[in-house]
Amino acid sequence: MLAPIAVAAVIRLVTHTSSMVNLRDIRVVKKVGGTIEDTELIDGVLLNQNVAVAAGGPTRMKKAKIVIMQFRLSAPKPDVSRHNASRNTMSNVFTGG
């Protein structure tokens, strides 16, 4: 049951110019529950968002517009290159130097 799915995943990555396939481009996602018959090959990107479903969000969307970003969404970090940090050794701390 799993062998045809694995072969189909590799064949999708073969191009007309090269028969070499980087197996790191294939990802196996394991889920708890279900059976082997529930296994399927997904062509594209799988977004695993259990939090949205737990909060009462939709479980399926049609014609969704999705953005995949390759950078972190976080607050900007302070610029520490402009600040002078004093470096004290333990002997300077005790002697006051």
Short mmCIF file of N, CA and C in Angstrom, two decimals:
data_model
loop_
_atom_site.label_atom_id
_atom_site.label_comp_id
_atom_site.label_asym_id
_atom_site.label_seq_id
_atom_site.Cartn_x
_atom_site.Cartn_y
_atom_site.Cartn_z
N MET A 1 0.82 -1.19 0.00
CA MET A 1 0.00 0.00 0.00
C MET A 1 0.86 1.26 0.00
N LEU A 2 1.96 1.27 0.78
CA LEU A 2 2.80 2.45 0.84
C LEU A 2 3.81 2.54 -0.30
N ALA A 3 4.19 1.41 -0.88
CA ALA A 3 5.18 1.41 -1.95
C ALA A 3 4.73 2.19 -3.18
N PRO A 4 3.49 2.03 -3.67
CA PRO A 4 3.07 2.83 -4.83
C PRO A 4 3.06 4.33 -4.54
N ILE A 5 2.75 4.71 -3.31
CA ILE A 5 2.75 6.12 -2.96
C ILE A 5 4.18 6.66 -2.95
N ALA A 6 5.12 5.88 -2.42
CA ALA A 6 6.52 6.30 -2.40
C ALA A 6 7.08 6.43 -3.82
N VAL A 7 6.75 5.48 -4.69
CA VAL A 7 7.21 5.54 -6.08
C VAL A 7 6.60 6.75 -6.80
N ALA A 8 5.33 7.02 -6.57
CA ALA A 8 4.68 8.17 -7.20
C ALA A 8 5.31 9.48 -6.73
N ALA A 9 5.72 9.56 -5.47
CA ALA A 9 6.36 10.77 -4.95
C ALA A 9 7.70 11.00 -5.63
N VAL A 10 8.46 9.95 -5.84
CA VAL A 10 9.76 10.08 -6.50
C VAL A 10 9.58 10.44 -7.97
N ILE A 11 8.63 9.81 -8.63
CA ILE A 11 8.40 10.07 -10.06
C ILE A 11 7.98 11.53 -10.29
N ARG A 12 7.25 12.12 -9.36
CA ARG A 12 6.84 13.52 -9.51
C ARG A 12 8.02 14.48 -9.48
N LEU A 13 9.12 14.06 -8.88
CA LEU A 13 10.29 14.93 -8.79
C LEU A 13 11.28 14.75 -9.93
N VAL A 14 11.12 13.72 -10.74
CA VAL A 14 12.01 13.48 -11.86
C VAL A 14 11.69 14.49 -12.97
N THR A 15 12.74 15.14 -13.49
CA THR A 15 12.54 16.10 -14.58
C THR A 15 13.00 15.48 -15.89
N HIS A 16 12.70 16.16 -16.99
CA HIS A 16 13.10 15.63 -18.29
C HIS A 16 14.60 15.80 -18.53
N THR A 17 15.27 16.66 -17.75
CA THR A 17 16.70 16.87 -17.92
C THR A 17 17.54 16.03 -16.96
N SER A 18 16.95 15.59 -15.85
CA SER A 18 17.73 14.84 -14.86
C SER A 18 16.84 13.79 -14.21
N SER A 19 17.42 12.63 -14.03
CA SER A 19 16.69 11.57 -13.34
C SER A 19 17.11 11.48 -11.87
N MET A 20 18.00 12.37 -11.44
CA MET A 20 18.43 12.38 -10.05
C MET A 20 17.37 13.08 -9.20
N VAL A 21 17.05 12.50 -8.04
CA VAL A 21 16.03 13.04 -7.15
C VAL A 21 16.65 13.23 -5.77
N ASN A 22 16.45 14.41 -5.20
CA ASN A 22 16.89 14.66 -3.83
C ASN A 22 15.77 14.19 -2.91
N LEU A 23 16.01 13.14 -2.17
CA LEU A 23 14.97 12.56 -1.31
C LEU A 23 14.60 13.49 -0.16
N ARG A 24 15.39 14.52 0.09
CA ARG A 24 15.02 15.50 1.12
C ARG A 24 13.85 16.36 0.68
N ASP A 25 13.53 16.33 -0.63
CA ASP A 25 12.38 17.08 -1.13
C ASP A 25 11.06 16.35 -0.85
N ILE A 26 11.14 15.13 -0.37
CA ILE A 26 9.95 14.34 -0.03
C ILE A 26 9.86 14.28 1.48
N ARG A 27 8.71 14.62 2.01
CA ARG A 27 8.53 14.61 3.46
C ARG A 27 7.41 13.66 3.83
N VAL A 28 7.66 12.83 4.81
CA VAL A 28 6.64 11.92 5.33
C VAL A 28 6.14 12.51 6.64
N VAL A 29 4.84 12.80 6.69
CA VAL A 29 4.23 13.37 7.88
C VAL A 29 3.42 12.27 8.55
N LYS A 30 3.75 11.97 9.79
CA LYS A 30 3.06 10.92 10.52
C LYS A 30 1.97 11.54 11.39
N LYS A 31 0.80 10.95 11.36
CA LYS A 31 -0.33 11.41 12.17
C LYS A 31 -0.81 10.26 13.04
N VAL A 32 -1.22 10.58 14.24
CA VAL A 32 -1.73 9.58 15.17
C VAL A 32 -3.15 9.22 14.74
N GLY A 33 -3.44 7.94 14.76
CA GLY A 33 -4.79 7.48 14.40
C GLY A 33 -4.87 7.15 12.92
N GLY A 34 -5.99 6.61 12.52
CA GLY A 34 -6.19 6.25 11.12
C GLY A 34 -5.54 4.93 10.79
N THR A 35 -5.65 4.56 9.53
CA THR A 35 -5.07 3.30 9.06
C THR A 35 -4.16 3.58 7.88
N ILE A 36 -3.48 2.54 7.41
CA ILE A 36 -2.61 2.70 6.25
C ILE A 36 -3.43 3.08 5.01
N GLU A 37 -4.66 2.62 4.95
CA GLU A 37 -5.51 2.96 3.81
C GLU A 37 -5.84 4.46 3.78
N ASP A 38 -5.70 5.16 4.90
CA ASP A 38 -5.94 6.60 4.94
C ASP A 38 -4.76 7.40 4.40
N THR A 39 -3.64 6.73 4.12
CA THR A 39 -2.45 7.41 3.63
C THR A 39 -2.68 7.96 2.24
N GLU A 40 -2.23 9.21 2.02
CA GLU A 40 -2.38 9.81 0.70
C GLU A 40 -1.17 10.66 0.37
N LEU A 41 -0.93 10.83 -0.92
CA LEU A 41 0.15 11.66 -1.42
C LEU A 41 -0.43 13.03 -1.77
N ILE A 42 0.14 14.05 -1.17
CA ILE A 42 -0.34 15.41 -1.40
C ILE A 42 0.68 16.14 -2.25
N ASP A 43 0.24 16.68 -3.37
CA ASP A 43 1.10 17.43 -4.27
C ASP A 43 1.04 18.90 -3.86
N GLY A 44 2.06 19.38 -3.18
CA GLY A 44 2.07 20.76 -2.73
C GLY A 44 2.59 20.86 -1.31
N VAL A 45 2.02 21.79 -0.57
CA VAL A 45 2.47 22.07 0.79
C VAL A 45 1.35 21.73 1.76
N LEU A 46 1.70 21.07 2.83
CA LEU A 46 0.75 20.73 3.87
C LEU A 46 0.94 21.69 5.03
N LEU A 47 -0.09 22.45 5.35
CA LEU A 47 -0.04 23.36 6.49
C LEU A 47 -0.79 22.71 7.63
N ASN A 48 -0.09 22.47 8.72
CA ASN A 48 -0.66 21.79 9.86
C ASN A 48 -1.02 22.83 10.91
N GLN A 49 -2.27 23.21 11.01
CA GLN A 49 -2.70 24.24 11.95
C GLN A 49 -3.80 23.70 12.85
N ASN A 50 -3.42 22.93 13.85
CA ASN A 50 -4.40 22.38 14.77
C ASN A 50 -4.99 23.45 15.68
N VAL A 51 -4.26 24.53 15.91
CA VAL A 51 -4.73 25.58 16.79
C VAL A 51 -5.98 26.24 16.24
N ALA A 52 -6.01 26.49 14.92
CA ALA A 52 -7.17 27.14 14.31
C ALA A 52 -8.41 26.26 14.42
N VAL A 53 -8.27 24.98 14.25
CA VAL A 53 -9.40 24.07 14.36
C VAL A 53 -9.88 23.99 15.81
N ALA A 54 -8.95 23.95 16.75
CA ALA A 54 -9.32 23.88 18.16
C ALA A 54 -10.03 25.14 18.62
N ALA A 55 -9.76 26.27 17.96
CA ALA A 55 -10.39 27.52 18.33
C ALA A 55 -11.73 27.71 17.62
N GLY A 56 -12.20 26.69 16.93
CA GLY A 56 -13.48 26.78 16.24
C GLY A 56 -13.37 27.25 14.80
N GLY A 57 -12.16 27.22 14.25
CA GLY A 57 -11.95 27.66 12.88
C GLY A 57 -12.40 26.61 11.88
N PRO A 58 -12.37 26.94 10.59
CA PRO A 58 -12.81 25.99 9.56
C PRO A 58 -11.82 24.83 9.40
N THR A 59 -12.35 23.69 9.00
CA THR A 59 -11.49 22.53 8.77
C THR A 59 -11.14 22.37 7.30
N ARG A 60 -11.88 23.04 6.40
CA ARG A 60 -11.61 22.94 4.97
C ARG A 60 -11.96 24.27 4.33
N MET A 61 -11.11 24.71 3.40
CA MET A 61 -11.36 25.95 2.66
C MET A 61 -11.20 25.68 1.18
N LYS A 62 -12.05 26.28 0.38
CA LYS A 62 -11.94 26.16 -1.07
C LYS A 62 -11.48 27.49 -1.64
N LYS A 63 -10.62 27.41 -2.64
CA LYS A 63 -10.05 28.59 -3.32
C LYS A 63 -9.39 29.55 -2.34
N ALA A 64 -8.64 28.99 -1.40
CA ALA A 64 -7.96 29.81 -0.39
C ALA A 64 -6.73 30.47 -1.00
N LYS A 65 -6.42 31.65 -0.54
CA LYS A 65 -5.22 32.37 -0.95
C LYS A 65 -4.25 32.30 0.21
N ILE A 66 -3.11 31.67 -0.01
CA ILE A 66 -2.15 31.40 1.05
C ILE A 66 -0.81 32.01 0.69
N VAL A 67 -0.16 32.60 1.67
CA VAL A 67 1.18 33.15 1.49
C VAL A 67 2.16 32.31 2.29
N ILE A 68 3.25 31.93 1.67
CA ILE A 68 4.30 31.20 2.37
C ILE A 68 5.50 32.13 2.44
N MET A 69 5.89 32.51 3.66
CA MET A 69 6.99 33.45 3.86
C MET A 69 8.22 32.71 4.34
N GLN A 70 9.36 33.21 3.96
CA GLN A 70 10.61 32.57 4.35
C GLN A 70 11.37 33.41 5.36
N PHE A 71 10.68 34.15 6.19
CA PHE A 71 11.32 34.90 7.25
C PHE A 71 10.43 34.87 8.47
N ARG A 72 11.01 35.16 9.62
CA ARG A 72 10.26 35.11 10.87
C ARG A 72 9.40 36.35 11.03
N LEU A 73 8.24 36.16 11.56
CA LEU A 73 7.39 37.27 11.94
C LEU A 73 7.58 37.51 13.42
N SER A 74 8.47 38.42 13.77
CA SER A 74 8.75 38.70 15.17
C SER A 74 9.03 40.19 15.33
N ALA A 75 9.00 40.64 16.56
CA ALA A 75 9.28 42.05 16.84
C ALA A 75 10.73 42.35 16.48
N PRO A 76 11.00 43.58 16.03
CA PRO A 76 12.39 43.93 15.70
C PRO A 76 13.27 43.89 16.94
N LYS A 77 14.49 43.45 16.76
CA LYS A 77 15.43 43.36 17.85
C LYS A 77 16.14 44.70 18.03
N PRO A 78 16.51 45.04 19.25
CA PRO A 78 17.21 46.30 19.46
C PRO A 78 18.59 46.26 18.81
N ASP A 79 19.04 47.42 18.36
CA ASP A 79 20.34 47.53 17.73
C ASP A 79 21.40 47.63 18.81
N VAL A 80 22.10 46.54 19.08
CA VAL A 80 23.09 46.52 20.15
C VAL A 80 24.45 46.99 19.66
N SER A 81 24.62 47.21 18.36
CA SER A 81 25.92 47.64 17.86
C SER A 81 26.20 49.09 18.22
N ARG A 82 25.19 49.89 18.54
CA ARG A 82 25.39 51.30 18.89
C ARG A 82 25.66 51.51 20.38
N HIS A 83 25.47 50.50 21.17
CA HIS A 83 25.65 50.62 22.61
C HIS A 83 27.03 50.11 23.00
N ASN A 84 27.65 50.81 23.91
CA ASN A 84 28.95 50.37 24.41
C ASN A 84 28.72 49.55 25.67
N ALA A 85 29.20 48.37 25.66
CA ALA A 85 29.06 47.49 26.82
C ALA A 85 30.38 47.48 27.57
N SER A 86 30.31 47.68 28.86
CA SER A 86 31.53 47.62 29.66
C SER A 86 31.78 46.18 30.05
N ARG A 87 33.01 45.79 29.90
CA ARG A 87 33.38 44.42 30.23
C ARG A 87 34.22 44.45 31.49
N ASN A 88 33.70 43.84 32.50
CA ASN A 88 34.40 43.79 33.78
C ASN A 88 34.80 42.37 34.08
N THR A 89 36.01 42.22 34.52
CA THR A 89 36.41 40.92 35.03
C THR A 89 36.10 40.91 36.52
N MET A 90 36.13 39.77 37.11
CA MET A 90 35.84 39.66 38.54
C MET A 90 36.83 40.48 39.37
N SER A 91 38.09 40.56 38.94
CA SER A 91 39.07 41.34 39.70
C SER A 91 38.75 42.83 39.62
N ASN A 92 38.27 43.32 38.50
CA ASN A 92 37.90 44.72 38.37
C ASN A 92 36.67 45.04 39.22
N VAL A 93 35.77 44.10 39.36
CA VAL A 93 34.57 44.33 40.15
C VAL A 93 34.94 44.49 41.61
N PHE A 94 35.85 43.63 42.13
CA PHE A 94 36.21 43.68 43.54
C PHE A 94 37.16 44.84 43.88
N THR A 95 38.01 45.21 42.92
CA THR A 95 39.00 46.27 43.22
C THR A 95 38.46 47.64 42.84
N GLY A 96 37.34 47.68 42.17
CA GLY A 96 36.78 48.97 41.77
C GLY A 96 37.46 49.57 40.56
N GLY A 97 38.23 48.76 39.81
CA GLY A 97 38.97 49.28 38.66
C GLY A 97 38.32 49.07 37.42
#
